[in-house]
Short mmCIF file of C-alpha atoms and ligand atoms in Angstrom, two decimals:
data_model
loop_
_atom_site.label_atom_id
_atom_site.label_comp_id
_atom_site.label_asym_id
_atom_site.label_seq_id
_atom_site.Cartn_x
_atom_site.Cartn_y
_atom_site.Cartn_z
CA UNK A 1 -35.84 3.55 -26.23
CA UNK A 2 -35.21 -0.11 -25.69
CA UNK A 3 -32.78 0.25 -22.77
CA UNK A 4 -35.21 2.58 -21.03
CA UNK A 5 -38.02 0.09 -21.41
CA UNK A 6 -35.84 -2.64 -19.98
CA UNK A 7 -34.95 -0.47 -17.03
CA UNK A 8 -38.57 0.27 -16.36
CA UNK A 9 -39.29 -3.43 -16.34
CA UNK A 10 -36.55 -4.00 -13.79
CA UNK A 11 -37.88 -1.25 -11.55
CA UNK A 12 -41.29 -2.82 -11.54
CA UNK A 13 -39.82 -6.23 -10.79
CA UNK A 14 -37.82 -4.72 -7.96
CA UNK A 15 -40.84 -2.84 -6.69
CA UNK A 16 -42.90 -5.99 -6.52
CA UNK A 17 -40.23 -7.76 -4.56
CA UNK A 18 -39.58 -4.85 -2.26
CA UNK A 19 -43.19 -4.45 -1.33
CA UNK A 20 -43.82 -8.18 -1.05
CA UNK A 21 -43.40 -10.21 2.09
CA UNK A 22 -40.92 -12.37 0.22
CA UNK A 23 -38.13 -9.90 0.88
CA UNK A 24 -38.16 -10.66 4.56
CA UNK A 25 -39.07 -14.32 4.23
CA UNK A 26 -36.62 -16.81 5.67
CA UNK A 27 -37.07 -19.00 2.58
CA UNK A 28 -35.43 -16.34 0.43
CA UNK A 29 -31.98 -17.29 1.58
CA UNK A 30 -30.30 -15.68 -1.40
CA UNK A 31 -31.62 -12.23 -0.58
CA UNK A 32 -29.79 -9.74 1.58
CA UNK A 33 -31.36 -6.92 3.45
CA UNK A 34 -29.87 -4.73 6.11
CA UNK A 35 -32.35 -6.07 8.66
CA UNK A 36 -30.98 -9.57 8.33
CA UNK A 37 -27.64 -8.54 9.75
CA UNK A 38 -27.91 -8.63 13.58
CA UNK A 39 -25.30 -5.97 14.24
CA UNK A 40 -26.91 -3.52 11.79
CA UNK A 41 -29.26 -2.72 14.66
CA UNK A 42 -26.40 -1.63 16.91
CA UNK A 43 -24.41 1.54 16.99
CA UNK A 44 -21.15 0.82 15.19
CA UNK A 45 -17.62 1.23 16.52
CA UNK A 46 -16.96 4.10 14.15
CA UNK A 47 -20.09 5.98 15.14
CA UNK A 48 -19.27 5.57 18.81
CA UNK A 49 -15.61 6.59 18.36
CA UNK A 50 -16.50 9.65 16.31
CA UNK A 51 -18.47 11.13 19.20
CA UNK A 52 -15.14 11.73 20.98
CA UNK A 53 -13.30 12.76 17.82
CA UNK A 54 -11.15 9.61 17.81
CA UNK A 55 -10.78 7.14 15.00
CA UNK A 56 -11.19 3.40 15.28
CA UNK A 57 -9.14 1.58 12.69
CA UNK A 58 -8.36 -1.87 11.49
CA UNK A 59 -5.57 -3.48 9.53
CA UNK A 60 -6.89 -4.74 6.21
CA UNK A 61 -5.64 -7.95 4.62
CA UNK A 62 -5.83 -7.24 0.90
CA UNK A 63 -6.72 -10.81 -0.05
CA UNK A 64 -9.77 -10.73 2.24
CA UNK A 65 -11.40 -7.64 0.70
CA UNK A 66 -13.19 -9.79 -1.88
CA UNK A 67 -15.03 -11.60 0.93
CA UNK A 68 -18.38 -9.89 1.38
CA UNK A 69 -18.65 -10.47 5.14
CA UNK A 70 -15.12 -9.21 5.75
CA UNK A 71 -15.63 -6.26 3.44
CA UNK A 72 -18.96 -5.36 5.06
CA UNK A 73 -17.63 -5.33 8.63
CA UNK A 74 -14.49 -3.41 7.65
CA UNK A 75 -16.61 -0.76 5.96
CA UNK A 76 -19.32 -0.51 8.59
CA UNK A 77 -17.33 -0.59 11.82
CA UNK A 78 -14.09 1.27 11.13
CA UNK A 79 -13.24 4.87 10.30
CA UNK A 80 -9.56 4.23 9.53
CA UNK A 81 -7.74 1.48 7.65
CA UNK A 82 -4.08 0.36 7.61
CA UNK A 83 -2.68 -2.01 4.99
CA UNK A 84 -1.59 -5.09 6.92
CA UNK A 85 1.06 -5.86 4.30
CA UNK A 86 0.25 -4.16 0.99
CA UNK A 87 2.24 -0.96 1.60
CA UNK A 88 5.38 -2.64 2.94
CA UNK A 89 8.61 -2.38 0.98
CA UNK A 90 8.69 -5.97 -0.33
CA UNK A 91 5.11 -5.67 -1.56
CA UNK A 92 5.43 -2.24 -3.14
CA UNK A 93 8.97 -2.27 -4.60
CA UNK A 94 9.93 -5.96 -4.97
CA UNK A 95 12.53 -5.11 -7.61
CA UNK A 96 14.47 -1.89 -7.71
CA UNK A 97 12.41 0.68 -9.60
CA UNK A 98 9.40 -1.65 -10.07
CA UNK A 99 6.43 -0.52 -8.03
CA UNK A 100 3.29 -2.57 -7.44
CA UNK A 101 0.30 -0.31 -6.92
CA UNK A 102 -2.61 -2.69 -7.38
CA UNK A 103 -3.12 -3.71 -3.76
CA UNK A 104 -2.43 -0.31 -2.16
CA UNK A 105 -4.66 1.38 -4.73
CA UNK A 106 -7.39 -1.10 -3.83
CA UNK A 107 -7.12 -0.08 -0.19
CA UNK A 108 -7.27 3.60 -1.10
CA UNK A 109 -10.42 3.04 -3.16
CA UNK A 110 -12.00 1.04 -0.37
CA UNK A 111 -11.25 3.81 2.11
CA UNK A 112 -12.60 6.47 -0.20
CA UNK A 113 -15.80 4.57 -0.87
CA UNK A 114 -16.36 4.17 2.86
CA UNK A 115 -15.26 7.63 4.03
CA UNK A 116 -12.31 6.22 5.94
CA UNK A 117 -8.91 7.67 6.80
CA UNK A 118 -5.84 5.74 5.74
CA UNK A 119 -2.89 5.10 8.05
CA UNK A 120 0.23 4.41 5.94
CA UNK A 121 2.35 1.43 7.03
CA UNK A 122 5.32 1.42 6.59
CA UNK A 123 8.32 3.00 4.82
CA UNK A 124 11.63 2.23 6.58
CA UNK A 125 11.74 -1.07 8.44
CA UNK A 126 14.29 -3.85 8.98
CA UNK A 127 11.71 -6.52 8.12
CA UNK A 128 10.01 -7.40 4.83
CA UNK A 129 12.85 -5.85 2.86
CA UNK A 130 13.07 -7.34 -0.64
CA UNK A 131 16.18 -9.41 -1.44
CA UNK A 132 17.70 -6.80 -3.73
CA UNK A 133 17.70 -4.31 -0.87
CA UNK A 134 18.56 -6.63 2.01
CA UNK A 135 21.43 -8.30 0.14
CA UNK A 136 22.59 -5.41 -2.03
CA UNK A 137 26.06 -4.15 -1.20
CA UNK A 138 25.15 -0.46 -1.28
CA UNK A 139 27.27 2.47 -0.21
CA UNK A 140 25.82 4.99 2.22
CA UNK A 141 25.11 7.42 -0.60
CA UNK A 142 23.26 4.77 -2.61
CA UNK A 143 21.33 3.52 0.40
CA UNK A 144 20.24 7.05 1.19
CA UNK A 145 19.14 7.55 -2.41
CA UNK A 146 17.21 4.28 -2.38
CA UNK A 147 15.46 5.29 0.83
CA UNK A 148 14.62 8.78 -0.43
CA UNK A 149 13.32 7.47 -3.75
CA UNK A 150 11.10 4.92 -2.04
CA UNK A 151 9.69 7.49 0.36
CA UNK A 152 9.08 10.13 -2.30
CA UNK A 153 7.55 7.66 -4.76
CA UNK A 154 5.23 5.92 -2.33
CA UNK A 155 4.19 8.97 -0.32
CA UNK A 156 4.05 11.03 -3.50
CA UNK A 157 1.54 8.72 -5.13
CA UNK A 158 -0.87 9.11 -2.23
CA UNK A 159 0.00 12.71 -1.37
CA UNK A 160 -2.93 14.38 0.38
CA UNK A 161 -4.80 11.11 0.79
CA UNK A 162 -2.94 9.44 3.67
CA UNK A 163 -3.29 11.24 6.99
CA UNK A 164 -0.50 9.51 8.85
CA UNK A 165 2.53 7.44 7.86
CA UNK A 166 4.72 5.09 9.85
CA UNK A 167 7.96 6.50 8.46
CA UNK A 168 10.26 4.41 10.65
CA UNK A 169 9.13 1.13 12.15
CA UNK A 170 10.62 -0.95 14.96
CA UNK A 171 13.94 0.86 15.20
CA UNK A 172 14.67 -0.29 18.77
CA UNK A 173 16.09 -3.24 20.65
CA UNK A 174 14.39 -4.29 23.88
CA UNK A 175 17.08 -2.50 25.92
CA UNK A 176 16.30 0.82 24.27
CA UNK A 177 19.34 0.90 21.98
CA UNK A 178 18.92 1.22 18.23
CA UNK A 179 18.38 -2.01 16.33
CA UNK A 180 21.31 -3.13 14.21
CA UNK A 181 19.23 -3.15 11.03
CA UNK A 182 20.53 -2.86 7.49
CA UNK A 183 19.59 0.81 7.66
CA UNK A 184 21.56 1.34 10.82
CA UNK A 185 24.54 -0.66 9.57
CA UNK A 186 24.88 1.36 6.37
CA UNK A 187 23.66 4.80 7.42
CA UNK A 188 24.13 4.95 11.18
CA UNK A 189 21.54 6.59 13.44
CA UNK A 190 21.06 9.45 10.96
CA UNK A 191 18.87 7.23 8.81
CA UNK A 192 15.98 8.06 11.10
CA UNK A 193 16.22 11.85 10.82
CA UNK A 194 16.87 11.57 7.08
CA UNK A 195 13.80 9.40 6.58
CA UNK A 196 11.60 11.93 8.39
CA UNK A 197 12.98 14.83 6.36
CA UNK A 198 12.38 12.96 3.12
CA UNK A 199 8.86 12.10 4.24
CA UNK A 200 7.99 15.71 5.07
CA UNK A 201 9.17 16.78 1.62
CA UNK A 202 7.16 13.99 -0.05
CA UNK A 203 3.84 14.93 1.59
CA UNK A 204 3.84 18.02 3.81
CA UNK A 205 0.29 17.29 4.95
CA UNK A 206 0.86 13.79 6.30
CA UNK A 207 1.62 13.35 9.98
CA UNK A 208 4.86 11.46 10.34
CA UNK A 209 5.12 8.65 12.91
CA UNK A 210 7.67 6.35 14.45
CA UNK A 211 6.11 3.07 15.52
CA UNK A 212 7.18 0.15 17.69
CA UNK A 213 6.11 -2.81 19.84
CA UNK A 214 6.81 -3.50 23.52
CA UNK A 215 6.89 0.24 24.06
CA UNK A 216 3.37 0.19 25.52
CA UNK A 217 4.39 0.66 29.15
CA UNK A 218 7.23 2.61 30.70
CA UNK A 219 10.29 0.40 30.20
CA UNK A 220 13.82 0.44 28.77
CA UNK A 221 12.59 0.22 25.19
CA UNK A 222 10.01 2.99 25.49
CA UNK A 223 12.60 5.11 27.33
CA UNK A 224 14.85 4.73 24.28
CA UNK A 225 11.98 5.79 22.06
CA UNK A 226 11.13 8.69 24.36
CA UNK A 227 14.70 10.02 24.33
CA UNK A 228 14.94 9.72 20.57
CA UNK A 229 11.66 11.55 19.93
CA UNK A 230 12.59 14.27 22.40
CA UNK A 231 16.00 14.74 20.74
CA UNK A 232 14.64 14.70 17.19
CA UNK A 233 12.06 17.34 18.10
CA UNK A 234 14.74 19.47 19.73
CA UNK A 235 16.78 19.23 16.53
CA UNK A 236 13.81 20.31 14.41
CA UNK A 237 13.42 16.94 12.70
CA UNK A 238 9.83 16.71 11.41
CA UNK A 239 8.32 13.97 13.56
CA UNK A 240 4.65 14.37 14.50
CA UNK A 241 3.64 11.23 16.26
CA UNK A 242 4.43 7.96 17.99
CA UNK A 243 2.65 4.69 17.28
CA UNK A 244 2.24 2.13 20.05
CA UNK A 245 1.61 -1.19 18.40
CA UNK A 246 0.13 -2.77 21.53
CA UNK A 247 0.41 -6.44 20.63
CA UNK A 248 -0.65 -7.30 24.14
CA UNK A 249 -1.02 -10.49 26.17
CA UNK A 250 -4.17 -11.16 28.18
CA UNK A 251 -3.79 -10.02 31.80
CA UNK A 252 -0.49 -8.28 31.02
CA UNK A 253 -1.70 -4.83 30.03
CA UNK A 254 0.97 -2.55 31.54
CA UNK A 255 -0.48 -0.68 34.50
CA UNK A 256 1.27 2.48 33.30
CA UNK A 257 -0.13 2.21 29.77
CA UNK A 258 -1.96 5.54 29.92
CA UNK A 259 0.88 7.28 31.76
CA UNK A 260 3.23 6.16 29.01
CA UNK A 261 1.01 7.55 26.26
CA UNK A 262 0.70 10.75 28.24
CA UNK A 263 4.44 11.29 28.68
CA UNK A 264 4.90 11.08 24.90
CA UNK A 265 1.91 13.37 24.34
CA UNK A 266 3.59 15.83 26.69
CA UNK A 267 6.50 16.03 24.24
CA UNK A 268 3.98 17.64 21.90
CA UNK A 269 3.48 14.67 19.59
CA UNK A 270 0.31 12.85 18.63
CA UNK A 271 -0.01 9.29 19.89
CA UNK A 272 -1.88 6.42 18.22
CA UNK A 273 -2.52 2.83 19.25
CA UNK A 274 -1.55 1.32 15.92
CA UNK A 275 -1.79 -2.49 16.01
CA UNK A 276 -3.85 -3.53 19.01
CA UNK A 277 -4.57 -7.17 19.74
CA UNK A 278 -4.75 -9.06 23.03
CA UNK A 279 -3.76 -12.68 22.67
CA UNK A 280 -4.46 -15.57 25.05
CA UNK A 281 -3.76 -19.28 25.32
CA UNK A 282 -6.30 -21.07 23.20
CA UNK A 283 -8.94 -22.32 23.45
CA UNK A 284 -10.62 -19.26 24.83
CA UNK A 285 -13.36 -19.48 27.44
CA UNK A 286 -16.03 -17.14 28.72
CA UNK A 287 -13.92 -15.84 31.61
CA UNK A 288 -10.92 -15.09 29.43
CA UNK A 289 -13.08 -13.40 26.81
CA UNK A 290 -14.64 -11.26 29.50
CA UNK A 291 -11.26 -10.14 30.82
CA UNK A 292 -10.11 -9.54 27.28
CA UNK A 293 -13.12 -7.30 26.73
CA UNK A 294 -12.24 -5.25 29.82
CA UNK A 295 -8.64 -4.92 28.68
CA UNK A 296 -9.64 -3.75 25.19
CA UNK A 297 -11.87 -1.22 26.94
CA UNK A 298 -8.97 -0.08 29.14
CA UNK A 299 -6.81 0.59 26.10
CA UNK A 300 -9.62 2.60 24.48
CA UNK A 301 -10.16 4.46 27.74
CA UNK A 302 -6.47 5.34 27.92
CA UNK A 303 -6.69 6.85 24.45
CA UNK A 304 -9.84 8.74 25.43
CA UNK A 305 -8.08 10.10 28.51
CA UNK A 306 -5.07 11.39 26.55
CA UNK A 307 -6.20 14.29 24.44
CA UNK A 308 -3.35 13.94 21.95
CA UNK A 309 -4.29 10.30 21.31
CA UNK A 310 -6.11 10.41 17.98
CA UNK A 311 -7.27 6.84 17.65
CA UNK A 312 -6.98 3.12 18.09
CA UNK A 313 -6.36 0.59 15.33
CA UNK A 314 -6.86 -3.14 15.83
CA UNK A 315 -4.53 -5.43 13.89
CA UNK A 316 -7.31 -7.07 11.92
CA UNK A 317 -10.75 -7.55 13.44
CA UNK A 318 -11.40 -11.29 13.18
CA UNK A 319 -9.50 -14.12 14.84
CA UNK A 320 -9.78 -15.93 11.51
CA UNK A 321 -7.34 -13.50 9.89
CA UNK A 322 -4.98 -12.72 12.79
CA UNK A 323 -1.21 -13.08 12.52
CA UNK A 324 -1.03 -14.36 16.13
CA UNK A 325 -1.59 -18.16 15.87
CA UNK A 326 0.98 -18.42 13.07
CA UNK A 327 3.62 -16.67 15.17
CA UNK A 328 2.75 -17.87 18.68
CA UNK A 329 1.63 -21.52 18.52
CA UNK A 330 -1.07 -22.24 21.11
CA UNK A 331 -2.09 -18.59 21.34
CA UNK A 332 -4.75 -16.63 19.52
CA UNK A 333 -8.32 -15.36 19.93
CA UNK A 334 -6.75 -11.90 20.05
CA UNK A 335 -9.32 -9.79 18.18
CA UNK A 336 -12.88 -8.49 18.66
CA UNK A 337 -14.57 -10.86 16.19
CA UNK A 338 -14.35 -14.65 16.27
CA UNK A 339 -13.40 -17.05 13.48
CA UNK A 340 -16.93 -16.79 12.06
CA UNK A 341 -17.01 -12.98 12.06
CA UNK A 342 -19.33 -12.87 15.06
CA UNK A 343 -18.62 -10.08 17.56
CA UNK A 344 -16.98 -11.26 20.79
CA UNK A 345 -17.28 -9.61 24.22
CA UNK A 346 -14.25 -7.53 23.18
CA UNK A 347 -16.37 -5.89 20.49
CA UNK A 348 -18.79 -4.64 23.14
CA UNK A 349 -15.87 -3.66 25.35
CA UNK A 350 -14.55 -1.34 22.65
CA UNK A 351 -18.01 -0.10 21.73
CA UNK A 352 -19.07 0.76 25.27
CA UNK A 353 -15.69 2.33 26.11
CA UNK A 354 -16.32 4.71 23.22
CA UNK A 355 -19.79 5.41 24.63
CA UNK A 356 -21.76 3.21 22.26
CA UNK A 357 -24.59 0.98 23.38
CA UNK A 358 -24.72 -2.63 22.27
CA UNK A 359 -28.16 -3.69 21.13
CA UNK A 360 -29.42 -0.12 21.19
CA UNK A 361 -31.68 -1.10 18.33
CA UNK A 362 -32.06 2.40 16.96
CA UNK A 363 -31.95 2.21 13.19
CA UNK A 364 -32.42 5.95 12.74
CA UNK A 365 -29.59 8.44 12.30
CA UNK A 366 -27.32 8.16 15.32
CA UNK A 367 -25.57 11.08 17.01
CA UNK A 368 -23.63 12.91 14.38
CA UNK A 369 -25.03 10.82 11.51
CA UNK A 370 -26.69 12.85 8.82
CA UNK A 371 -28.44 10.04 7.08
CA UNK A 372 -29.85 6.56 7.26
CA UNK A 373 -29.36 4.27 4.28
CA UNK A 374 -31.15 1.04 3.42
CA UNK A 375 -29.23 -1.03 0.89
CA UNK A 376 -31.43 -3.85 -0.28
CA UNK A 377 -30.73 -6.55 -2.81
CA UNK A 378 -34.24 -6.85 -4.18
CA UNK A 379 -33.53 -9.68 -6.56
CA UNK A 380 -30.59 -11.96 -7.19
CA UNK A 381 -29.96 -14.73 -9.70
CA UNK A 382 -26.87 -16.62 -10.81
CA UNK A 383 -25.44 -13.84 -13.00
CA UNK A 384 -27.01 -10.65 -11.75
CA UNK A 385 -28.74 -8.74 -9.00
CA UNK A 386 -30.98 -5.73 -8.60
CA UNK A 387 -30.29 -3.36 -5.74
CA UNK A 388 -32.39 -0.53 -4.36
CA UNK A 389 -30.79 2.11 -2.15
CA UNK A 390 -33.02 4.39 -0.06
CA UNK A 391 -31.41 7.26 1.85
CA UNK A 392 -33.14 9.44 4.43
CA UNK A 393 -31.32 12.73 4.99
CA UNK A 394 -31.50 14.65 8.24
CA UNK A 395 -30.94 17.95 6.50
CA UNK A 396 -32.41 19.35 3.30
CA UNK A 397 -30.37 18.55 0.19
CA UNK A 398 -29.93 20.40 -3.04
CA UNK A 399 -28.10 17.79 -5.05
CA UNK A 400 -26.54 14.65 -3.56
CA UNK A 401 -23.79 12.11 -4.08
CA UNK A 402 -24.01 8.65 -2.57
CA UNK A 403 -20.95 6.39 -2.52
CA UNK A 404 -20.43 2.78 -1.51
CA UNK A 405 -18.29 -0.24 -2.41
CA UNK A 406 -19.31 -3.29 -4.41
CA UNK A 407 -17.42 -6.57 -4.05
CA UNK A 408 -14.40 -6.80 -6.35
CA UNK A 409 -15.41 -7.98 -9.82
CA UNK A 410 -19.06 -6.90 -9.53
CA UNK A 411 -20.03 -4.31 -12.16
CA UNK A 412 -23.09 -2.14 -12.53
CA UNK A 413 -24.75 -2.78 -15.89
CA UNK A 414 -27.65 -0.28 -15.64
CA UNK A 415 -29.16 2.16 -13.16
CA UNK A 416 -32.22 4.31 -12.64
CA UNK A 417 -33.11 7.52 -10.79
CA UNK A 418 -29.39 8.36 -10.65
CA UNK A 419 -26.34 9.15 -12.75
CA UNK A 420 -24.05 6.38 -11.67
CA UNK A 421 -20.35 5.78 -12.27
CA UNK A 422 -18.07 3.02 -11.09
CA UNK A 423 -14.31 3.03 -10.60
CA UNK A 424 -12.94 -0.30 -9.40
CA UNK A 425 -15.07 -1.30 -6.45
CA UNK A 426 -16.21 2.26 -5.80
CA UNK A 427 -19.67 3.28 -6.96
CA UNK A 428 -20.65 6.94 -7.09
CA UNK A 429 -24.35 7.70 -7.56
CA UNK A 430 -25.43 11.30 -8.18
CA UNK A 431 -28.87 12.81 -8.26
CA UNK A 432 -30.78 13.35 -11.47
CA UNK A 433 -32.87 16.47 -12.00
CA UNK A 434 -36.11 15.12 -10.59
CA UNK A 435 -34.68 13.96 -7.25
CA UNK A 436 -32.01 16.61 -6.61
CA UNK A 437 -34.05 18.41 -3.98
CA UNK A 438 -34.80 16.54 -0.77
CA UNK A 439 -36.47 18.21 2.22
CA UNK A 440 -35.06 17.75 5.74
CA UNK A 441 -36.05 14.26 6.87
CA UNK A 442 -36.94 13.33 3.29
CA UNK A 443 -35.96 10.17 1.45
CA UNK A 444 -34.56 9.63 -2.02
CA UNK A 445 -33.95 6.32 -3.74
CA UNK A 446 -32.23 4.90 -6.75
CA UNK A 447 -31.55 1.47 -8.13
CA UNK A 448 -29.14 -0.46 -10.27
CA UNK A 449 -28.47 -3.84 -11.77
CA UNK A 450 -25.16 -5.71 -11.67
CA UNK A 451 -23.52 -8.58 -13.49
CA UNK A 452 -23.15 -10.75 -10.40
CA UNK A 453 -25.36 -12.73 -8.06
CA UNK A 454 -22.68 -13.06 -5.36
CA UNK A 455 -23.97 -12.79 -1.80
CA UNK A 456 -22.46 -10.02 0.32
CA UNK A 457 -23.28 -7.85 3.32
CA UNK A 458 -24.77 -4.43 2.74
CA UNK A 459 -21.95 -1.89 2.33
CA UNK A 460 -21.80 1.39 4.19
CA UNK A 461 -23.43 4.09 2.07
CA UNK A 462 -22.00 7.60 2.39
CA UNK A 463 -24.00 10.69 1.59
CA UNK A 464 -21.90 13.63 0.38
CA UNK A 465 -18.83 12.00 1.94
CA UNK A 466 -20.27 11.12 5.36
CA UNK A 467 -21.13 7.56 6.30
CA UNK A 468 -24.85 6.91 6.89
CA UNK A 469 -26.24 4.72 9.62
CA UNK A 470 -27.51 1.41 8.23
CA UNK A 471 -31.24 1.17 8.64
CA UNK A 472 -34.62 1.00 7.03
CA UNK A 473 -34.94 4.38 5.37
O1 LIG B 501 0.27 -9.03 10.37
C1 LIG B 501 1.40 -8.99 9.53
C2 LIG B 501 1.63 -10.36 8.93
O2 LIG B 501 0.58 -10.70 8.04
C3 LIG B 501 2.98 -10.38 8.22
O3 LIG B 501 3.24 -11.70 7.80
C4 LIG B 501 4.06 -9.88 9.13
C5 LIG B 501 5.39 -9.87 8.42
O4 LIG B 501 6.37 -9.23 9.10
O5 LIG B 501 3.75 -8.58 9.59
C6 LIG B 501 2.60 -8.55 10.35
O6 LIG B 501 2.36 -7.25 10.81
C7 LIG B 501 3.36 -6.71 11.67
C8 LIG B 501 3.39 -5.21 11.43
O7 LIG B 501 3.59 -4.95 10.06
C9 LIG B 501 4.46 -4.55 12.25
N1 LIG B 501 4.32 -4.87 13.65
C10 LIG B 501 4.16 -6.28 13.97
C11 LIG B 501 3.05 -6.89 13.15
C12 LIG B 501 2.82 -8.34 13.54
O8 LIG B 501 3.94 -9.11 13.23
#
């Protein structure tokens, strides 16, 4: 009986806070509510993109997932995630036969909790090869075995959970010839076809991509890629798609960008913009940011105009985390959020290109959304917090499952009005008998207590696997 009594006491405490003006008071700086986040009032990128059946993705830096602001934006705005580094060869198999799953598993859990697709990056690449592989003196037979084992182990672990994989990455020189990589040196050009065959065997449901940079317009390099893809398809090699990294420079978006996507699509393959950023000389200024916004919108529009283009992924979302300044000194500001995680004009460029409306201010279910969820931290102290989640469903429910992510290290210690389980950062809350049935337009709620008082942005709550609009249910 004692735990029940304690829970009841917490509910009452939460209820008092929720109904009191204190929840919205500026003095309560430690409290988080969805209304405090300015962009929670806007349509999100993922909602806007989904209206045309496209995904909007971001690269995820594993070490940033524990940051609540980063985590919140990644969950709320994007419907697809790519590991920026965590699924590369050196990260996943640093020694022969030793596989590191912690970081890629974390990404998979994050995606699952937020109803996101995962884009796998990357299996066979000249870069970020571990020393044992780069420097090993392997015969062709051994090298082929090593490649096949890596592909079958990594793809096998996530079989059925990763929609698309970059099987071969950056295979070309700028003149359209094949790069003289370790793979090419030991195995010759057949390494590409062999990698695709191994990948199809490892996960027959994943779409298999070849991916490269500077292939964004029609040029010698993209011609090389085009000829290869055409030939592989003619030979029956299982290749399903082409990724266009699109690491672009402000004011240098190729004028034939869309035509280039289209010519590949006409080969019968899917096309994806896989690593979009648009860098500029820093510091930025209003005029440059405005042009950048238009150019992000043009890329999105090109994808919208090519029916076989399934989505656009930005290579990180905040300038704070971008690879650009470290690689191109004096350049940066390449992404849709600034160093402080505030949306830049480019954010609105992407949003409006997908048909969204900045500042729309409609907190109710958006087009296609089945639910609105209010995630409110009702009370927070140094070693704990109490959260209430209220979900309004558009359609009648007979049983429900709500999922969302907590920051890494935060654990639920008790809950009420739900049967709740936690696996890593993923929380799954199911109905109990008394709140299983919800009429159309009705609201259910549940609450829980955690072991942490860390401040974080409200996560995206999914109802029966579909992300809800953030709002005030
Ligand atoms: O953004 C990635 C950066 O953190 C890594 O240090 C770098 C190492 O090669 O890779 C960056 O991502 C690259 C991607 O995997 C492939 N296309 C080019 C990207 C930018 O360099």
